[in-house]
Amino acid sequence: QVKPQFERMANRTFGTFKAIEYRTQVVAGTNYFIKVQDSDDDYSHLRVFESLPHMNQGPSLVSYQTGKTRDDPLDYF
């Protein structure tokens, strides 16, 4: 659901977009930290916020980091 947001924010398109790993953090909703494979050898880390169900809002991309590797740890950012 956040691929179009990521492409818009990064100002490019991605043929590959596969979630490899994720972590969660419960706040007033949920933060998802997601490691995404965005090409053969490139990875990005995404922070996605999903509000509480009664807010009726979909997930939104809050921030991202590009230039990651498969072995980079998925930490809070």
N, CA, C and O atoms as a printed pandas DataFrame, in Angstrom:
     atom_number atom_name residue_name chain_id  residue_number  x_coord  y_coord  z_coord
0              1         N          GLN        A               1    0.807   -1.204    0.000
1              2        CA          GLN        A               1    0.000    0.000    0.000
2              3         C          GLN        A               1    0.848    1.265    0.000
3              4         O          GLN        A               1    0.370    2.318   -0.420
4              5         N          VAL        A               2    2.093    1.188    0.460
5              6        CA          VAL        A               2    2.912    2.401    0.537
6              7         C          VAL        A               2    3.886    2.547   -0.637
7              8         O          VAL        A               2    4.622    3.531   -0.700
8              9         N          LYS        A               3    3.903    1.600   -1.550
9             10        CA          LYS        A               3    4.826    1.702   -2.688
10            11         C          LYS        A               3    4.637    3.007   -3.465
11            12         O          LYS        A               3    5.633    3.671   -3.752
12            13         N          PRO        A               4    3.410    3.411   -3.821
13            14        CA          PRO        A               4    3.257    4.677   -4.537
14            15         C          PRO        A               4    3.766    5.874   -3.726
15            16         O          PRO        A               4    4.340    6.804   -4.293
16            17         N          GLN        A               5    3.563    5.857   -2.415
17            18        CA          GLN        A               5    4.063    6.940   -1.571
18            19         C          GLN        A               5    5.593    6.972   -1.599
19            20         O          GLN        A               5    6.194    8.042   -1.694
20            21         N          PHE        A               6    6.216    5.794   -1.514
21            22        CA          PHE        A               6    7.671    5.694   -1.546
22            23         C          PHE        A               6    8.223    6.183   -2.884
23            24         O          PHE        A               6    9.195    6.937   -2.924
24            25         N          GLU        A               7    7.603    5.752   -3.963
25            26        CA          GLU        A               7    8.059    6.178   -5.293
26            27         C          GLU        A               7    7.932    7.688   -5.455
27            28         O          GLU        A               7    8.807    8.328   -6.040
28            29         N          ARG        A               8    6.859    8.252   -4.946
29            30        CA          ARG        A               8    6.657    9.692   -5.036
30            31         C          ARG        A               8    7.701   10.440   -4.201
31            32         O          ARG        A               8    8.278   11.422   -4.668
32            33         N          MET        A               9    7.947    9.981   -2.970
33            34        CA          MET        A               9    8.910   10.642   -2.088
34            35         C          MET        A               9   10.346   10.484   -2.598
35            36         O          MET        A               9   11.143   11.416   -2.495
36            37         N          ALA        A              10   10.680    9.313   -3.147
37            38        CA          ALA        A              10   12.036    9.050   -3.642
38            39         C          ALA        A              10   12.227    9.577   -5.064
39            40         O          ALA        A              10   13.350    9.625   -5.567
40            41         N          ASN        A              11   11.139    9.970   -5.703
41            42        CA          ASN        A              11   11.156   10.509   -7.063
42            43         C          ASN        A              11   11.740    9.515   -8.075
43            44         O          ASN        A              11   12.542    9.874   -8.938
44            45         N          ARG        A              12   11.314    8.265   -7.938
45            46        CA          ARG        A              12   11.701    7.223   -8.891
46            47         C          ARG        A              12   10.730    6.064   -8.790
47            48         O          ARG        A              12    9.922    6.001   -7.864
48            49         N          THR        A              13   10.806    5.145   -9.744
49            50        CA          THR        A              13    9.943    3.963   -9.710
50            51         C          THR        A              13   10.787    2.730   -9.423
51            52         O          THR        A              13   11.981    2.698   -9.720
52            53         N          PHE        A              14   10.163    1.734   -8.852
53            54        CA          PHE        A              14   10.848    0.509   -8.463
54            55         C          PHE        A              14   10.147   -0.687   -9.081
55            56         O          PHE        A              14    8.960   -0.911   -8.840
56            57         N          GLY        A              15   10.882   -1.456   -9.881
57            58        CA          GLY        A              15   10.329   -2.671  -10.467
58            59         C          GLY        A              15   10.176   -3.758   -9.416
59            60         O          GLY        A              15    9.219   -4.532   -9.436
60            61         N          THR        A              16   11.128   -3.806   -8.503
61            62        CA          THR        A              16   11.095   -4.769   -7.403
62            63         C          THR        A              16   10.693   -4.023   -6.144
63            64         O          THR        A              16   11.173   -2.917   -5.896
64            65         N          PHE        A              17    9.819   -4.616   -5.350
65            66        CA          PHE        A              17    9.398   -4.008   -4.087
66            67         C          PHE        A              17    8.910   -5.142   -3.195
67            68         O          PHE        A              17    7.720   -5.454   -3.156
68            69         N          LYS        A              18    9.859   -5.757   -2.474
69            70        CA          LYS        A              18    9.551   -6.954   -1.695
70            71         C          LYS        A              18    9.977   -6.755   -0.246
71            72         O          LYS        A              18   11.148   -6.490    0.029
72            73         N          ALA        A              19    9.039   -6.881    0.673
73            74        CA          ALA        A              19    9.350   -6.777    2.101
74            75         C          ALA        A              19   10.157   -7.997    2.524
75            76         O          ALA        A              19    9.753   -9.133    2.278
76            77         N          ILE        A              20   11.306   -7.755    3.166
77            78        CA          ILE        A              20   12.205   -8.820    3.590
78            79         C          ILE        A              20   12.088   -9.070    5.095
79            80         O          ILE        A              20   12.146  -10.211    5.553
80            81         N          GLU        A              21   11.922   -7.991    5.849
81            82        CA          GLU        A              21   11.904   -8.067    7.309
82            83         C          GLU        A              21   11.119   -6.878    7.832
83            84         O          GLU        A              21   11.046   -5.841    7.173
84            85         N          TYR        A              22   10.529   -7.022    9.018
85            86        CA          TYR        A              22    9.859   -5.871    9.614
86            87         C          TYR        A              22    9.899   -5.958   11.132
87            88         O          TYR        A              22   10.081   -7.028   11.712
88            89         N          ARG        A              23    9.724   -4.806   11.751
89            90        CA          ARG        A              23    9.610   -4.683   13.207
90            91         C          ARG        A              23    8.459   -3.729   13.469
91            92         O          ARG        A              23    8.097   -2.931   12.604
92            93         N          THR        A              24    7.887   -3.809   14.653
93            94        CA          THR        A              24    6.799   -2.905   14.996
94            95         C          THR        A              24    7.110   -2.165   16.285
95            96         O          THR        A              24    7.904   -2.616   17.111
96            97         N          GLN        A              25    6.463   -1.018   16.435
97            98        CA          GLN        A              25    6.532   -0.223   17.656
98            99         C          GLN        A              25    5.124    0.310   17.886
99           100         O          GLN        A              25    4.570    1.000   17.031
100          101         N          VAL        A              26    4.546   -0.009   19.037
101          102        CA          VAL        A              26    3.203    0.458   19.347
102          103         C          VAL        A              26    3.299    1.855   19.941
103          104         O          VAL        A              26    4.007    2.078   20.923
104          105         N          VAL        A              27    2.585    2.782   19.339
105          106        CA          VAL        A              27    2.475    4.163   19.814
106          107         C          VAL        A              27    0.976    4.449   19.814
107          108         O          VAL        A              27    0.202    3.554   20.154
108          109         N          ALA        A              28    0.535    5.632   19.456
109          110        CA          ALA        A              28   -0.902    5.896   19.295
110          111         C          ALA        A              28   -1.295    5.368   17.917
111          112         O          ALA        A              28   -1.776    6.113   17.064
112          113         N          GLY        A              29   -1.086    4.105   17.724
113          114        CA          GLY        A              29   -1.190    3.395   16.454
114          115         C          GLY        A              29    0.010    2.465   16.405
115          116         O          GLY        A              29    0.479    2.015   17.450
116          117         N          THR        A              30    0.512    2.171   15.224
117          118        CA          THR        A              30    1.667    1.283   15.096
118          119         C          THR        A              30    2.644    1.838   14.076
119          120         O          THR        A              30    2.258    2.207   12.966
120          121         N          ASN        A              31    3.916    1.895   14.461
121          122        CA          ASN        A              31    4.998    2.176   13.524
122          123         C          ASN        A              31    5.519    0.837   13.024
123          124         O          ASN        A              31    5.791   -0.067   13.814
124          125         N          TYR        A              32    5.655    0.718   11.724
125          126        CA          TYR        A              32    6.261   -0.453   11.114
126          127         C          TYR        A              32    7.589   -0.022   10.502
127          128         O          TYR        A              32    7.644    0.941    9.737
128          129         N          PHE        A              33    8.636   -0.724   10.835
129          130        CA          PHE        A              33    9.951   -0.521   10.230
130          131         C          PHE        A              33   10.150   -1.702    9.297
131          132         O          PHE        A              33   10.217   -2.848    9.740
132          133         N          ILE        A              34   10.244   -1.420    8.000
133          134        CA          ILE        A              34   10.216   -2.478    6.996
134          135         C          ILE        A              34   11.456   -2.402    6.121
135          136         O          ILE        A              34   11.771   -1.347    5.569
136          137         N          LYS        A              35   12.162   -3.527    5.995
137          138        CA          LYS        A              35   13.280   -3.630    5.055
138          139         C          LYS        A              35   12.705   -4.125    3.738
139          140         O          LYS        A              35   12.088   -5.189    3.682
140          141         N          VAL        A              36   12.912   -3.344    2.673
141          142        CA          VAL        A              36   12.341   -3.647    1.368
142          143         C          VAL        A              36   13.460   -3.823    0.354
143          144         O          VAL        A              36   14.367   -2.996    0.268
144          145         N          GLN        A              37   13.389   -4.897   -0.406
145          146        CA          GLN        A              37   14.298   -5.075   -1.540
146          147         C          GLN        A              37   13.701   -4.295   -2.693
147          148         O          GLN        A              37   12.589   -4.584   -3.136
148          149         N          ASP        A              38   14.451   -3.283   -3.194
149          150        CA          ASP        A              38   13.898   -2.441   -4.253
150          151         C          ASP        A              38   14.615   -2.606   -5.592
151          152         O          ASP        A              38   14.268   -1.936   -6.564
152          153         N          SER        A              39   15.604   -3.484   -5.651
153          154        CA          SER        A              39   16.226   -3.917   -6.907
154          155         C          SER        A              39   17.008   -5.183   -6.596
155          156         O          SER        A              39   16.912   -5.708   -5.486
156          157         N          ASP        A              40   17.782   -5.686   -7.556
157          158        CA          ASP        A              40   18.498   -6.942   -7.327
158          159         C          ASP        A              40   19.377   -6.897   -6.080
159          160         O          ASP        A              40   19.371   -7.839   -5.288
160          161         N          ASP        A              41   20.130   -5.817   -5.897
161          162        CA          ASP        A              41   21.089   -5.733   -4.794
162          163         C          ASP        A              41   20.860   -4.555   -3.864
163          164         O          ASP        A              41   21.673   -4.327   -2.969
164          165         N          ASP        A              42   19.790   -3.800   -4.040
165          166        CA          ASP        A              42   19.548   -2.614   -3.227
166          167         C          ASP        A              42   18.355   -2.807   -2.307
167          168         O          ASP        A              42   17.371   -3.461   -2.651
168          169         N          TYR        A              43   18.475   -2.218   -1.130
169          170        CA          TYR        A              43   17.441   -2.310   -0.115
170          171         C          TYR        A              43   17.181   -0.929    0.447
171          172         O          TYR        A              43   18.054   -0.061    0.441
172          173         N          SER        A              44   15.976   -0.741    0.929
173          174        CA          SER        A              44   15.595    0.492    1.606
174          175         C          SER        A              44   14.886    0.134    2.890
175          176         O          SER        A              44   14.284   -0.933    3.005
176          177         N          HIS        A              45   14.961    1.037    3.860
177          178        CA          HIS        A              45   14.232    0.888    5.111
178          179         C          HIS        A              45   13.112    1.910    5.117
179          180         O          HIS        A              45   13.342    3.092    4.861
180          181         N          LEU        A              46   11.900    1.459    5.408
181          182        CA          LEU        A              46   10.737    2.327    5.434
182          183         C          LEU        A              46   10.165    2.381    6.842
183          184         O          LEU        A              46   10.135    1.375    7.551
184          185         N          ARG        A              47    9.710    3.573    7.244
185          186        CA          ARG        A              47    8.947    3.686    8.491
186          187         C          ARG        A              47    7.540    4.067    8.100
187          188         O          ARG        A              47    7.305    5.133    7.531
188          189         N          VAL        A              48    6.602    3.185    8.410
189          190        CA          VAL        A              48    5.203    3.346    8.032
190          191         C          VAL        A              48    4.375    3.445    9.309
191          192         O          VAL        A              48    4.541    2.646   10.232
192          193         N          PHE        A              49    3.485    4.427    9.353
193          194        CA          PHE        A              49    2.609    4.593   10.508
194          195         C          PHE        A              49    1.197    4.193   10.128
195          196         O          PHE        A              49    0.669    4.611    9.098
196          197         N          GLU        A              50    0.592    3.370   10.988
197          198        CA          GLU        A              50   -0.812    3.002   10.815
198          199         C          GLU        A              50   -1.545    3.430   12.080
199          200         O          GLU        A              50   -1.243    2.964   13.179
200          201         N          SER        A              51   -2.512    4.325   11.907
201          202        CA          SER        A              51   -3.240    4.851   13.052
202          203         C          SER        A              51   -4.192    3.799   13.620
203          204         O          SER        A              51   -4.377    2.726   13.045
204          205         N          LEU        A              52   -4.778    4.130   14.744
205          206        CA          LEU        A              52   -5.730    3.222   15.381
206          207         C          LEU        A              52   -6.940    3.021   14.467
207          208         O          LEU        A              52   -7.288    3.912   13.693
208          209         N          PRO        A              53   -7.585    1.846   14.556
209          210        CA          PRO        A              53   -8.666    1.508   13.631
210          211         C          PRO        A              53   -9.810    2.534   13.585
211          212         O          PRO        A              53  -10.377    2.767   12.518
212          213         N          HIS        A              54  -10.149    3.137   14.701
213          214        CA          HIS        A              54  -11.288    4.071   14.701
214          215         C          HIS        A              54  -10.996    5.361   13.924
215          216         O          HIS        A              54  -11.913    6.139   13.661
216          217         N          MET        A              55   -9.738    5.594   13.557
217          218        CA          MET        A              55   -9.371    6.785   12.785
218          219         C          MET        A              55   -9.672    6.618   11.291
219          220         O          MET        A              55   -9.710    7.603   10.552
220          221         N          ASN        A              56   -9.885    5.378   10.847
221          222        CA          ASN        A              56  -10.210    5.079    9.444
222          223         C          ASN        A              56   -9.218    5.686    8.456
223          224         O          ASN        A              56   -9.616    6.259    7.442
224          225         N          GLN        A              57   -7.925    5.558    8.756
225          226        CA          GLN        A              57   -6.882    6.036    7.857
226          227         C          GLN        A              57   -5.985    4.864    7.496
227          228         O          GLN        A              57   -5.698    4.006    8.330
228          229         N          GLY        A              58   -5.553    4.838    6.263
229          230        CA          GLY        A              58   -4.663    3.779    5.827
230          231         C          GLY        A              58   -3.239    4.043    6.283
231          232         O          GLY        A              58   -2.964    5.081    6.886
232          233         N          PRO        A              59   -2.339    3.127    6.007
233          234        CA          PRO        A              59   -0.938    3.305    6.384
234          235         C          PRO        A              59   -0.311    4.452    5.605
235          236         O          PRO        A              59   -0.640    4.682    4.442
236          237         N          SER        A              60    0.599    5.169    6.264
237          238        CA          SER        A              60    1.288    6.265    5.581
238          239         C          SER        A              60    2.790    6.147    5.799
239          240         O          SER        A              60    3.259    5.823    6.890
240          241         N          LEU        A              61    3.520    6.416    4.742
241          242        CA          LEU        A              61    4.979    6.387    4.786
242          243         C          LEU        A              61    5.458    7.660    5.486
243          244         O          LEU        A              61    5.192    8.769    5.022
244          245         N          VAL        A              62    6.162    7.492    6.597
245          246        CA          VAL        A              62    6.634    8.632    7.383
246          247         C          VAL        A              62    8.034    9.030    6.946
247          248         O          VAL        A              62    8.310   10.213    6.747
248          249         N          SER        A              63    8.921    8.052    6.796
249          250        CA          SER        A              63   10.281    8.329    6.342
250          251         C          SER        A              63   10.886    7.062    5.761
251          252         O          SER        A              63   10.331    5.969    5.877
252          253         N          TYR        A              64   12.039    7.244    5.135
253          254        CA          TYR        A              64   12.711    6.110    4.514
254          255         C          TYR        A              64   14.208    6.370    4.460
255          256         O          TYR        A              64   14.662    7.510    4.562
256          257         N          GLN        A              65   14.961    5.297    4.299
257          258        CA          GLN        A              65   16.410    5.356    4.102
258          259         C          GLN        A              65   16.744    4.448    2.928
259          260         O          GLN        A              65   16.329    3.289    2.902
260          261         N          THR        A              66   17.486    4.962    1.962
261          262        CA          THR        A              66   17.890    4.172    0.806
262          263         C          THR        A              66   19.364    3.807    0.937
263          264         O          THR        A              66   20.038    4.240    1.872
264          265         N          GLY        A              67   19.861    3.008   -0.005
265          266        CA          GLY        A              67   21.270    2.626   -0.004
266          267         C          GLY        A              67   21.625    1.618    1.064
267          268         O          GLY        A              67   22.771    1.569    1.511
268          269         N          LYS        A              68   20.676    0.824    1.476
269          270        CA          LYS        A              68   20.910   -0.193    2.501
270          271         C          LYS        A              68   21.272   -1.522    1.845
271          272         O          LYS        A              68   21.053   -1.726    0.651
272          273         N          THR        A              69   21.832   -2.421    2.653
273          274        CA          THR        A              69   22.129   -3.777    2.191
274          275         C          THR        A              69   21.211   -4.753    2.914
275          276         O          THR        A              69   20.525   -4.388    3.869
276          277         N          ARG        A              70   21.206   -5.989    2.449
277          278        CA          ARG        A              70   20.379   -7.008    3.100
278          279         C          ARG        A              70   20.806   -7.227    4.551
279          280         O          ARG        A              70   19.982   -7.596    5.387
280          281         N          ASP        A              71   22.079   -7.004    4.856
281          282        CA          ASP        A              71   22.595   -7.261    6.197
282          283         C          ASP        A              71   22.499   -6.077    7.152
283          284         O          ASP        A              71   22.758   -6.240    8.345
284          285         N          ASP        A              72   22.137   -4.899    6.671
285          286        CA          ASP        A              72   22.015   -3.746    7.563
286          287         C          ASP        A              72   20.919   -3.998    8.585
287          288         O          ASP        A              72   19.843   -4.483    8.235
288          289         N          PRO        A              73   21.188   -3.668    9.869
289          290        CA          PRO        A              73   20.159   -3.876   10.889
290          291         C          PRO        A              73   18.993   -2.931   10.683
291          292         O          PRO        A              73   19.168   -1.792   10.252
292          293         N          LEU        A              74   17.818   -3.408   10.992
293          294        CA          LEU        A              74   16.603   -2.629   10.871
294          295         C          LEU        A              74   16.324   -1.979   12.220
295          296         O          LEU        A              74   15.715   -2.593   13.096
296          297         N          ASP        A              75   16.772   -0.732   12.387
297          298        CA          ASP        A              75   16.648   -0.003   13.635
298          299         C          ASP        A              75   15.683    1.169   13.498
299          300         O          ASP        A              75   15.289    1.546   12.395
300          301         N          TYR        A              76   15.316    1.732   14.639
301          302        CA          TYR        A              76   14.460    2.927   14.644
302          303         C          TYR        A              76   15.182    4.062   13.921
303          304         O          TYR        A              76   16.385    4.243   14.106
304          305         N          PHE        A              77   14.477    4.811   13.117
305          306        CA          PHE        A              77   15.023    6.009   12.496
306          307         C          PHE        A              77   13.931    7.036   12.338
307          308         O          PHE        A              77   14.181    8.130   11.831
